[in-house]
PDB file of C-alpha atoms in Angstrom:
ATOM      1  CA  MET M  72    -114.572 102.457-185.368  1.00 65.00           C
ATOM      2  CA  THR M  73    -114.808 100.496-188.595  1.00 65.00           C
ATOM      3  CA  HIS M  74    -111.846  98.837-190.183  1.00 88.00           C
ATOM      4  CA  ALA M  75    -111.200  97.244-193.548  1.00 93.00           C
ATOM      5  CA  LEU M  76    -108.156  95.552-195.026  1.00 95.00           C
ATOM      6  CA  PHE M  77    -107.066  95.525-198.657  1.00 97.00           C
ATOM      7  CA  HIS M  78    -104.112  93.936-200.434  1.00 96.00           C
ATOM      8  CA  MET M  79    -102.501  95.125-203.668  1.00 96.00           C
ATOM      9  CA  PRO M  80     -99.784  93.486-205.753  1.00 95.00           C
ATOM     10  CA  ASN M  81     -96.607  95.596-205.763  1.00 93.00           C
ATOM     11  CA  ASP M  82     -97.187  96.722-209.352  1.00 94.00           C
ATOM     12  CA  ILE M  83     -98.145 100.152-210.701  1.00 96.00           C
ATOM     13  CA  GLU M  84    -100.715  98.529-213.010  1.00 96.00           C
ATOM     14  CA  HIS M  85    -102.832  97.626-209.967  1.00 96.00           C
ATOM     15  CA  VAL M  86    -103.000 101.061-208.349  1.00 97.00           C
ATOM     16  CA  SER M  87    -106.129 102.298-210.138  1.00 96.00           C
ATOM     17  CA  ASP M  88    -108.138  99.151-209.407  1.00 96.00           C
ATOM     18  CA  MET M  89    -107.061  99.214-205.760  1.00 97.00           C
ATOM     19  CA  VAL M  90    -107.958 102.875-205.406  1.00 97.00           C
ATOM     20  CA  GLY M  91    -111.335 102.174-206.986  1.00 96.00           C
ATOM     21  CA  GLU M  92    -112.016  99.414-204.492  1.00 96.00           C
ATOM     22  CA  ILE M  93    -111.010 101.506-201.493  1.00 95.00           C
ATOM     23  CA  MET M  94    -112.890 104.593-202.643  1.00 94.00           C
ATOM     24  CA  ALA M  95    -116.004 102.466-203.168  1.00 93.00           C
ATOM     25  CA  TYR M  96    -115.667 101.381-199.547  1.00 92.00           C
ATOM     26  CA  LEU M  97    -115.167 104.967-198.357  1.00 89.00           C
ATOM     27  CA  ALA M  98    -117.788 106.619-200.554  1.00 85.00           C
ATOM     28  CA  ASP M  99    -120.692 106.034-198.180  1.00 83.00           C
ATOM     29  CA  ARG M 100    -118.608 106.898-195.147  1.00 82.00           C
ATOM     30  CA  LEU M 101    -117.148 110.249-196.184  1.00 83.00           C
ATOM     31  CA  PRO M 102    -118.568 113.647-196.975  1.00 81.00           C
ATOM     32  CA  ASP M 103    -118.107 114.563-200.620  1.00 79.00           C
ATOM     33  CA  LEU M 104    -115.553 117.167-199.568  1.00 75.00           C
ATOM     34  CA  GLN M 105    -113.228 114.453-198.371  1.00 87.00           C
ATOM     35  CA  VAL M 106    -113.543 112.056-201.288  1.00 91.00           C
ATOM     36  CA  PHE M 107    -111.391 114.126-203.643  1.00 92.00           C
ATOM     37  CA  LYS M 108    -108.642 114.636-201.065  1.00 93.00           C
ATOM     38  CA  ALA M 109    -108.620 110.980-200.091  1.00 94.00           C
ATOM     39  CA  GLU M 110    -108.457 109.767-203.676  1.00 96.00           C
ATOM     40  CA  VAL M 111    -105.621 112.125-204.641  1.00 97.00           C
ATOM     41  CA  ALA M 112    -103.571 111.247-201.563  1.00 97.00           C
ATOM     42  CA  LEU M 113    -104.215 107.526-201.945  1.00 97.00           C
ATOM     43  CA  VAL M 114    -103.263 107.415-205.634  1.00 98.00           C
ATOM     44  CA  GLU M 115    -100.054 109.336-205.021  1.00 97.00           C
ATOM     45  CA  ALA M 116     -99.122 107.345-201.921  1.00 96.00           C
ATOM     46  CA  LEU M 117     -99.672 103.927-203.507  1.00 97.00           C
ATOM     47  CA  SER M 118     -97.779 104.958-206.653  1.00 96.00           C
ATOM     48  CA  ASN M 119     -94.990 106.247-204.438  1.00 92.00           C
ATOM     49  CA  VAL M 120     -94.724 102.977-202.542  1.00 92.00           C
ATOM     50  CA  VAL M 121     -94.539 100.958-205.754  1.00 93.00           C
ATOM     51  CA  GLU M 122     -91.954 103.269-207.293  1.00 87.00           C
ATOM     52  CA  HIS M 123     -89.762 103.932-204.266  1.00 82.00           C
ATOM     53  CA  ALA M 124     -90.019 101.102-201.725  1.00 77.00           C
ATOM     54  CA  GLU M 125     -87.000  99.065-202.754  1.00 78.00           C
ATOM     55  CA  THR M 126     -87.559  95.418-201.956  1.00 81.00           C
ATOM     56  CA  THR M 127     -85.861  92.115-202.620  1.00 81.00           C
ATOM     57  CA  ARG M 128     -89.265  90.423-202.430  1.00 83.00           C
ATOM     58  CA  PRO M 129     -91.357  92.049-205.167  1.00 81.00           C
ATOM     59  CA  ALA M 130     -94.040  89.379-204.938  1.00 86.00           C
ATOM     60  CA  GLU M 131     -95.005  90.537-201.440  1.00 87.00           C
ATOM     61  CA  PRO M 132     -98.225  92.574-201.531  1.00 91.00           C
ATOM     62  CA  ILE M 133     -98.852  96.044-200.180  1.00 94.00           C
ATOM     63  CA  GLU M 134    -101.417  96.032-197.378  1.00 95.00           C
ATOM     64  CA  ILE M 135    -103.814  98.924-196.890  1.00 96.00           C
ATOM     65  CA  ALA M 136    -105.922  99.344-193.752  1.00 96.00           C
ATOM     66  CA  VAL M 137    -108.738 101.865-193.630  1.00 95.00           C
ATOM     67  CA  ARG M 138    -110.010 103.055-190.268  1.00 91.00           C
ATOM     68  CA  THR M 139    -112.958 105.372-189.857  1.00 84.00           C
ATOM     69  CA  ASP M 140    -114.115 106.987-186.640  1.00 81.00           C
ATOM     70  CA  ASP M 141    -116.602 109.705-185.739  1.00 79.00           C
ATOM     71  CA  ASP M 142    -114.374 112.620-186.646  1.00 86.00           C
ATOM     72  CA  VAL M 143    -111.328 111.143-188.376  1.00 88.00           C
ATOM     73  CA  PHE M 144    -110.419 108.493-190.860  1.00 90.00           C
ATOM     74  CA  ALA M 145    -107.043 107.027-191.617  1.00 94.00           C
ATOM     75  CA  ILE M 146    -105.530 105.111-194.485  1.00 96.00           C
ATOM     76  CA  ASP M 147    -102.559 103.028-193.382  1.00 96.00           C
ATOM     77  CA  ILE M 148    -100.284 101.738-196.138  1.00 96.00           C
ATOM     78  CA  PHE M 149     -97.852  99.007-195.121  1.00 94.00           C
ATOM     79  CA  ASP M 150     -94.720  98.684-197.233  1.00 90.00           C
ATOM     80  CA  PRO M 151     -94.287  95.221-198.734  1.00 87.00           C
ATOM     81  CA  VAL M 152     -92.315  92.850-196.517  1.00 83.00           C
ATOM     82  CA  GLY M 153     -88.598  93.287-197.172  1.00 79.00           C
ATOM     83  CA  ALA M 154     -88.845  96.870-198.415  1.00 80.00           C
ATOM     84  CA  GLN M 155     -86.289  99.457-197.362  1.00 81.00           C
ATOM     85  CA  PRO M 156     -87.842 102.290-195.345  1.00 82.00           C
ATOM     86  CA  PHE M 157     -88.883 105.310-197.391  1.00 81.00           C
ATOM     87  CA  ASP M 158     -90.200 108.251-195.424  1.00 82.00           C
ATOM     88  CA  LEU M 159     -91.795 110.485-198.012  1.00 80.00           C
ATOM     89  CA  ARG M 160     -91.790 113.397-195.560  1.00 79.00           C
ATOM     90  CA  GLU M 161     -88.021 113.568-195.998  1.00 80.00           C
ATOM     91  CA  HIS M 162     -88.524 114.087-199.736  1.00 79.00           C
ATOM     92  CA  ALA M 163     -91.377 116.554-199.520  1.00 75.00           C
ATOM     93  CA  SER M 164     -91.544 119.701-201.598  1.00 75.00           C
ATOM     94  CA  ASP M 165     -94.173 122.344-201.037  1.00 81.00           C
ATOM     95  CA  LEU M 166     -96.315 122.401-204.166  1.00 85.00           C
ATOM     96  CA  GLY M 167     -95.870 126.148-204.349  1.00 84.00           C
ATOM     97  CA  THR M 168     -92.129 125.746-204.737  1.00 87.00           C
ATOM     98  CA  VAL M 169     -92.180 123.053-207.433  1.00 88.00           C
ATOM     99  CA  ASP M 170     -90.996 124.391-210.785  1.00 90.00           C
ATOM    100  CA  ILE M 171     -94.131 124.883-212.823  1.00 91.00           C
ATOM    101  CA  TRP M 172     -92.321 123.288-215.800  1.00 93.00           C
ATOM    102  CA  ALA M 173     -91.193 120.219-213.847  1.00 93.00           C
ATOM    103  CA  GLU M 174     -92.372 116.848-215.105  1.00 93.00           C
ATOM    104  CA  ARG M 175     -91.959 115.181-211.704  1.00 92.00           C
ATOM    105  CA  GLY M 176     -92.003 116.088-208.035  1.00 90.00           C
ATOM    106  CA  ARG M 177     -95.633 116.996-207.322  1.00 93.00           C
ATOM    107  CA  GLY M 178     -96.828 113.711-205.814  1.00 93.00           C
ATOM    108  CA  ILE M 179     -95.555 114.068-202.266  1.00 92.00           C
ATOM    109  CA  GLY M 180     -96.637 117.695-202.119  1.00 93.00           C
ATOM    110  CA  LEU M 181    -100.126 116.592-203.132  1.00 95.00           C
ATOM    111  CA  ILE M 182    -100.188 113.953-200.389  1.00 95.00           C
ATOM    112  CA  LEU M 183     -99.225 116.505-197.751  1.00 94.00           C
ATOM    113  CA  LEU M 184    -101.706 119.054-199.070  1.00 94.00           C
ATOM    114  CA  CYS M 185    -104.628 116.633-199.112  1.00 94.00           C
ATOM    115  CA  THR M 186    -104.067 115.093-195.673  1.00 95.00           C
ATOM    116  CA  ASP M 187    -104.321 116.545-192.181  1.00 93.00           C
ATOM    117  CA  GLU M 188    -101.510 114.399-190.801  1.00 94.00           C
ATOM    118  CA  VAL M 189     -98.898 112.080-192.275  1.00 94.00           C
ATOM    119  CA  ALA M 190     -96.897 109.653-190.156  1.00 94.00           C
ATOM    120  CA  TYR M 191     -94.377 106.995-191.073  1.00 94.00           C
ATOM    121  CA  GLY M 192     -92.590 104.415-188.986  1.00 92.00           C
ATOM    122  CA  PRO M 193     -92.282 100.787-187.951  1.00 91.00           C
ATOM    123  CA  LEU M 194     -95.277  98.900-186.618  1.00 90.00           C
ATOM    124  CA  ASP M 195     -95.218  95.189-185.805  1.00 86.00           C
ATOM    125  CA  GLY M 196     -92.122  94.623-187.914  1.00 85.00           C
ATOM    126  CA  ARG M 197     -93.409  96.506-190.937  1.00 88.00           C
ATOM    127  CA  ASN M 198     -93.172 100.097-192.111  1.00 91.00           C
ATOM    128  CA  ARG M 199     -96.443 101.985-192.096  1.00 94.00           C
ATOM    129  CA  LEU M 200     -97.383 105.195-193.855  1.00 95.00           C
ATOM    130  CA  SER M 201    -100.418 106.626-192.118  1.00 95.00           C
ATOM    131  CA  LEU M 202    -102.561 109.228-193.879  1.00 96.00           C
ATOM    132  CA  LYS M 203    -105.058 110.882-191.557  1.00 95.00           C
ATOM    133  CA  PHE M 204    -108.006 113.051-192.491  1.00 93.00           C
ATOM    134  CA  LYS M 205    -110.335 115.009-190.238  1.00 89.00           C
ATOM    135  CA  LEU M 206    -113.907 114.466-191.278  1.00 83.00           C
ATOM    136  CA  GLU M 207    -115.332 117.729-192.552  1.00 68.00           C
ATOM    137  CA  THR M 208    -118.900 118.509-193.379  1.00 61.00           C
ATOM    138  CA  ALA M 209    -120.239 121.218-195.606  1.00 52.00           C
ATOM    139  CA  GLU M 210    -121.914 124.044-193.710  1.00 50.00           C
TER     140      GLU M 210
ATOM    141  CA  MET L 276    -104.273 104.749-226.390  1.00 89.00           C
ATOM    142  CA  ILE L 277    -104.761 108.364-227.553  1.00 90.00           C
ATOM    143  CA  LYS L 278    -107.593 108.941-229.982  1.00 91.00           C
ATOM    144  CA  ILE L 279    -107.576 111.637-232.648  1.00 90.00           C
ATOM    145  CA  THR L 280    -111.162 112.831-232.892  1.00 87.00           C
ATOM    146  CA  GLN L 281    -110.854 115.809-235.207  1.00 81.00           C
ATOM    147  CA  MET L 282    -108.372 117.538-237.552  1.00 83.00           C
ATOM    148  CA  GLU L 283    -109.400 120.958-238.733  1.00 84.00           C
ATOM    149  CA  ASN L 284    -107.363 123.913-240.016  1.00 86.00           C
ATOM    150  CA  GLY L 285    -104.181 122.375-238.719  1.00 91.00           C
ATOM    151  CA  ILE L 286    -105.674 121.861-235.253  1.00 95.00           C
ATOM    152  CA  THR L 287    -105.713 118.314-233.974  1.00 96.00           C
ATOM    153  CA  THR L 288    -108.163 117.299-231.264  1.00 96.00           C
ATOM    154  CA  VAL L 289    -107.089 114.331-229.192  1.00 97.00           C
ATOM    155  CA  ARG L 290    -108.633 112.371-226.357  1.00 97.00           C
ATOM    156  CA  PRO L 291    -106.399 110.542-223.881  1.00 96.00           C
ATOM    157  CA  GLY L 292    -108.322 107.329-224.502  1.00 95.00           C
ATOM    158  CA  VAL L 293    -108.405 106.389-220.834  1.00 97.00           C
ATOM    159  CA  GLU L 294    -110.733 107.187-217.949  1.00 96.00           C
ATOM    160  CA  ARG L 295    -107.828 107.752-215.575  1.00 97.00           C
ATOM    161  CA  LEU L 296    -104.555 109.360-216.632  1.00 97.00           C
ATOM    162  CA  VAL L 297    -102.176 108.043-213.995  1.00 97.00           C
ATOM    163  CA  ALA L 298     -98.701 106.642-213.396  1.00 96.00           C
ATOM    164  CA  SER L 299     -99.434 103.342-215.130  1.00 95.00           C
ATOM    165  CA  ASN L 300    -100.314 104.945-218.467  1.00 97.00           C
ATOM    166  CA  ALA L 301     -98.787 108.450-218.352  1.00 97.00           C
ATOM    167  CA  LYS L 302     -95.578 107.477-220.162  1.00 96.00           C
ATOM    168  CA  THR L 303     -97.421 105.804-223.044  1.00 97.00           C
ATOM    169  CA  PHE L 304     -99.732 108.809-223.251  1.00 97.00           C
ATOM    170  CA  LYS L 305     -96.750 111.193-223.376  1.00 97.00           C
ATOM    171  CA  ASP L 306     -94.859 109.083-225.932  1.00 97.00           C
ATOM    172  CA  GLU L 307     -97.859 108.878-228.255  1.00 97.00           C
ATOM    173  CA  LEU L 308     -98.488 112.616-228.082  1.00 97.00           C
ATOM    174  CA  ILE L 309     -94.826 113.371-228.717  1.00 96.00           C
ATOM    175  CA  GLU L 310     -94.991 111.071-231.733  1.00 96.00           C
ATOM    176  CA  LEU L 311     -97.998 113.051-232.929  1.00 95.00           C
ATOM    177  CA  VAL L 312     -96.049 116.296-232.451  1.00 95.00           C
ATOM    178  CA  GLY L 313     -93.124 114.760-234.319  1.00 93.00           C
ATOM    179  CA  SER L 314     -95.409 113.961-237.236  1.00 92.00           C
ATOM    180  CA  GLY L 315     -96.205 117.642-237.629  1.00 91.00           C
ATOM    181  CA  SER L 316     -99.139 118.357-235.310  1.00 92.00           C
ATOM    182  CA  ALA L 317     -98.205 121.355-233.210  1.00 93.00           C
ATOM    183  CA  LEU L 318    -101.657 122.785-232.517  1.00 96.00           C
ATOM    184  CA  ILE L 319    -103.342 120.327-230.202  1.00 97.00           C
ATOM    185  CA  VAL L 320    -106.576 120.391-228.237  1.00 97.00           C
ATOM    186  CA  LEU L 321    -106.477 117.728-225.567  1.00 97.00           C
ATOM    187  CA  ASP L 322    -110.083 116.870-224.793  1.00 97.00           C
ATOM    188  CA  PHE L 323    -110.541 115.451-221.284  1.00 97.00           C
ATOM    189  CA  ASP L 324    -114.231 114.695-221.751  1.00 96.00           C
ATOM    190  CA  GLY L 325    -114.671 111.261-220.173  1.00 94.00           C
ATOM    191  CA  VAL L 326    -111.502 111.476-218.080  1.00 97.00           C
ATOM    192  CA  SER L 327    -112.462 111.248-214.417  1.00 96.00           C
ATOM    193  CA  PHE L 328    -109.072 111.488-212.748  1.00 97.00           C
ATOM    194  CA  VAL L 329    -105.544 112.740-213.408  1.00 98.00           C
ATOM    195  CA  ASP L 330    -102.609 112.269-211.039  1.00 97.00           C
ATOM    196  CA  SER L 331     -99.226 113.987-210.777  1.00 96.00           C
ATOM    197  CA  SER L 332     -97.715 111.660-213.374  1.00 97.00           C
ATOM    198  CA  GLY L 333    -100.429 112.621-215.832  1.00 97.00           C
ATOM    199  CA  LEU L 334     -99.774 116.305-215.201  1.00 97.00           C
ATOM    200  CA  GLY L 335     -96.056 115.709-215.663  1.00 97.00           C
ATOM    201  CA  ALA L 336     -96.716 114.035-219.001  1.00 97.00           C
ATOM    202  CA  LEU L 337     -98.744 117.035-220.152  1.00 97.00           C
ATOM    203  CA  VAL L 338     -95.940 119.402-219.205  1.00 97.00           C
ATOM    204  CA  GLY L 339     -93.471 117.194-221.062  1.00 97.00           C
ATOM    205  CA  VAL L 340     -95.532 117.337-224.246  1.00 97.00           C
ATOM    206  CA  LEU L 341     -95.948 121.100-223.980  1.00 96.00           C
ATOM    207  CA  LYS L 342     -92.190 121.494-223.563  1.00 95.00           C
ATOM    208  CA  ARG L 343     -91.675 119.351-226.657  1.00 95.00           C
ATOM    209  CA  ILE L 344     -94.029 121.578-228.691  1.00 95.00           C
ATOM    210  CA  GLY L 345     -92.213 124.654-227.401  1.00 92.00           C
ATOM    211  CA  ASN L 346     -92.866 127.800-229.379  1.00 90.00           C
ATOM    212  CA  ARG L 347     -93.744 125.876-232.548  1.00 90.00           C
ATOM    213  CA  GLY L 348     -97.375 125.526-231.559  1.00 94.00           C
ATOM    214  CA  GLU L 349     -99.865 125.283-228.741  1.00 95.00           C
ATOM    215  CA  LEU L 350    -101.413 122.680-226.451  1.00 97.00           C
ATOM    216  CA  VAL L 351    -104.688 123.529-224.728  1.00 97.00           C
ATOM    217  CA  VAL L 352    -107.084 121.408-222.698  1.00 98.00           C
ATOM    218  CA  SER L 353    -110.861 121.096-222.718  1.00 98.00           C
ATOM    219  CA  GLY L 354    -113.639 119.304-220.910  1.00 97.00           C
ATOM    220  CA  LEU L 355    -111.999 119.102-217.485  1.00 98.00           C
ATOM    221  CA  ASN L 356    -114.375 117.770-214.859  1.00 96.00           C
ATOM    222  CA  ALA L 357    -114.525 119.481-211.465  1.00 95.00           C
ATOM    223  CA  ASP L 358    -111.942 117.222-209.808  1.00 94.00           C
ATOM    224  CA  VAL L 359    -109.435 117.417-212.647  1.00 97.00           C
ATOM    225  CA  ALA L 360    -109.878 121.186-212.851  1.00 97.00           C
ATOM    226  CA  GLN L 361    -109.242 121.411-209.110  1.00 95.00           C
ATOM    227  CA  LEU L 362    -106.053 119.394-209.466  1.00 96.00           C
ATOM    228  CA  PHE L 363    -104.928 121.726-212.263  1.00 97.00           C
ATOM    229  CA  ARG L 364    -105.505 124.719-209.970  1.00 96.00           C
ATOM    230  CA  ILE L 365    -103.749 123.137-206.986  1.00 94.00           C
ATOM    231  CA  CYS L 366    -100.692 122.360-209.111  1.00 95.00           C
ATOM    232  CA  ARG L 367    -100.840 125.751-210.891  1.00 94.00           C
ATOM    233  CA  MET L 368    -101.352 124.049-214.222  1.00 96.00           C
ATOM    234  CA  ASP L 369    -104.135 126.540-214.899  1.00 95.00           C
ATOM    235  CA  ARG L 370    -101.296 129.031-215.434  1.00 94.00           C
ATOM    236  CA  VAL L 371     -99.658 126.761-217.985  1.00 95.00           C
ATOM    237  CA  PHE L 372    -102.569 125.428-220.030  1.00 97.00           C
ATOM    238  CA  LYS L 373    -105.474 127.377-221.473  1.00 97.00           C
ATOM    239  CA  SER L 374    -108.646 125.509-220.605  1.00 98.00           C
ATOM    240  CA  TYR L 375    -111.986 125.445-222.429  1.00 98.00           C
ATOM    241  CA  SER L 376    -115.353 123.985-221.573  1.00 97.00           C
ATOM    242  CA  SER L 377    -115.471 121.877-224.721  1.00 97.00           C
ATOM    243  CA  ALA L 378    -113.272 120.747-227.566  1.00 96.00           C
ATOM    244  CA  ASP L 379    -115.351 122.787-230.016  1.00 96.00           C
ATOM    245  CA  ALA L 380    -114.803 125.939-227.968  1.00 97.00           C
ATOM    246  CA  ALA L 381    -111.082 125.221-227.806  1.00 97.00           C
ATOM    247  CA  VAL L 382    -110.809 124.655-231.563  1.00 96.00           C
ATOM    248  CA  GLN L 383    -112.773 127.853-232.215  1.00 95.00           C
ATOM    249  CA  ALA L 384    -110.563 129.900-229.896  1.00 95.00           C
ATOM    250  CA  MET L 385    -107.363 128.424-231.259  1.00 94.00           C
ATOM    251  CA  GLY L 386    -108.547 129.007-234.816  1.00 91.00           C
ATOM    252  CA  ASP L 387    -109.317 132.640-234.032  1.00 91.00           C
ATOM    253  CA  ARG L 388    -105.731 133.136-232.899  1.00 83.00           C
ATOM    254  CA  LEU L 389    -104.242 131.786-236.111  1.00 81.00           C
TER     255      LEU L 389
END
């Protein structure tokens, strides 16, 4: 298993650069089929953390751990220290049920659609959102 | 941010002016397009040539602009790359926005409908 750690300031302006860095790390480790799903889920999840994880310590960074194994990879996103828990699964809407004219509300549905498993809960005193993907290969 | 690349027969072609249309720039993008609509442009081709990624905030901004145009005009998209087109399909935006392979094709089709 390989493992890499990344840190992002808790600021929406940094999401694209962080995603670029992580996807560059993953690019050689994932089949092309998975790259799109991973990027969509990662963008939406990081934006969600910045927008919804209420914290009294905004200077604390968001930590992202990427784990890859033979048949699965996971992106773990740790809420910034001091953030109130926000379990996106409790706010999930199936993309098929989102009003087609809505201007918001697609992000969590996209995360759930693009991942094989989503978990959220405390780990070592922090809250962790874990996005898991089964490695698929084109036939 | 947005770049007007062509104005022809009342049709305005616009590029987002960013490589990634995401949460950090979607509001500015929407505000600038709504300002353009407010100035009288109601037939808009949004050319995504050069845009590599769009997230849910970017899609929401597009819907917001289309709602602002309402039945006074039309907003179509062109030049979607494979990933952006896939996101449109997943979010059923392909039912909302007519899509063309290029800005020229979009302008031609829109002009034919006038």
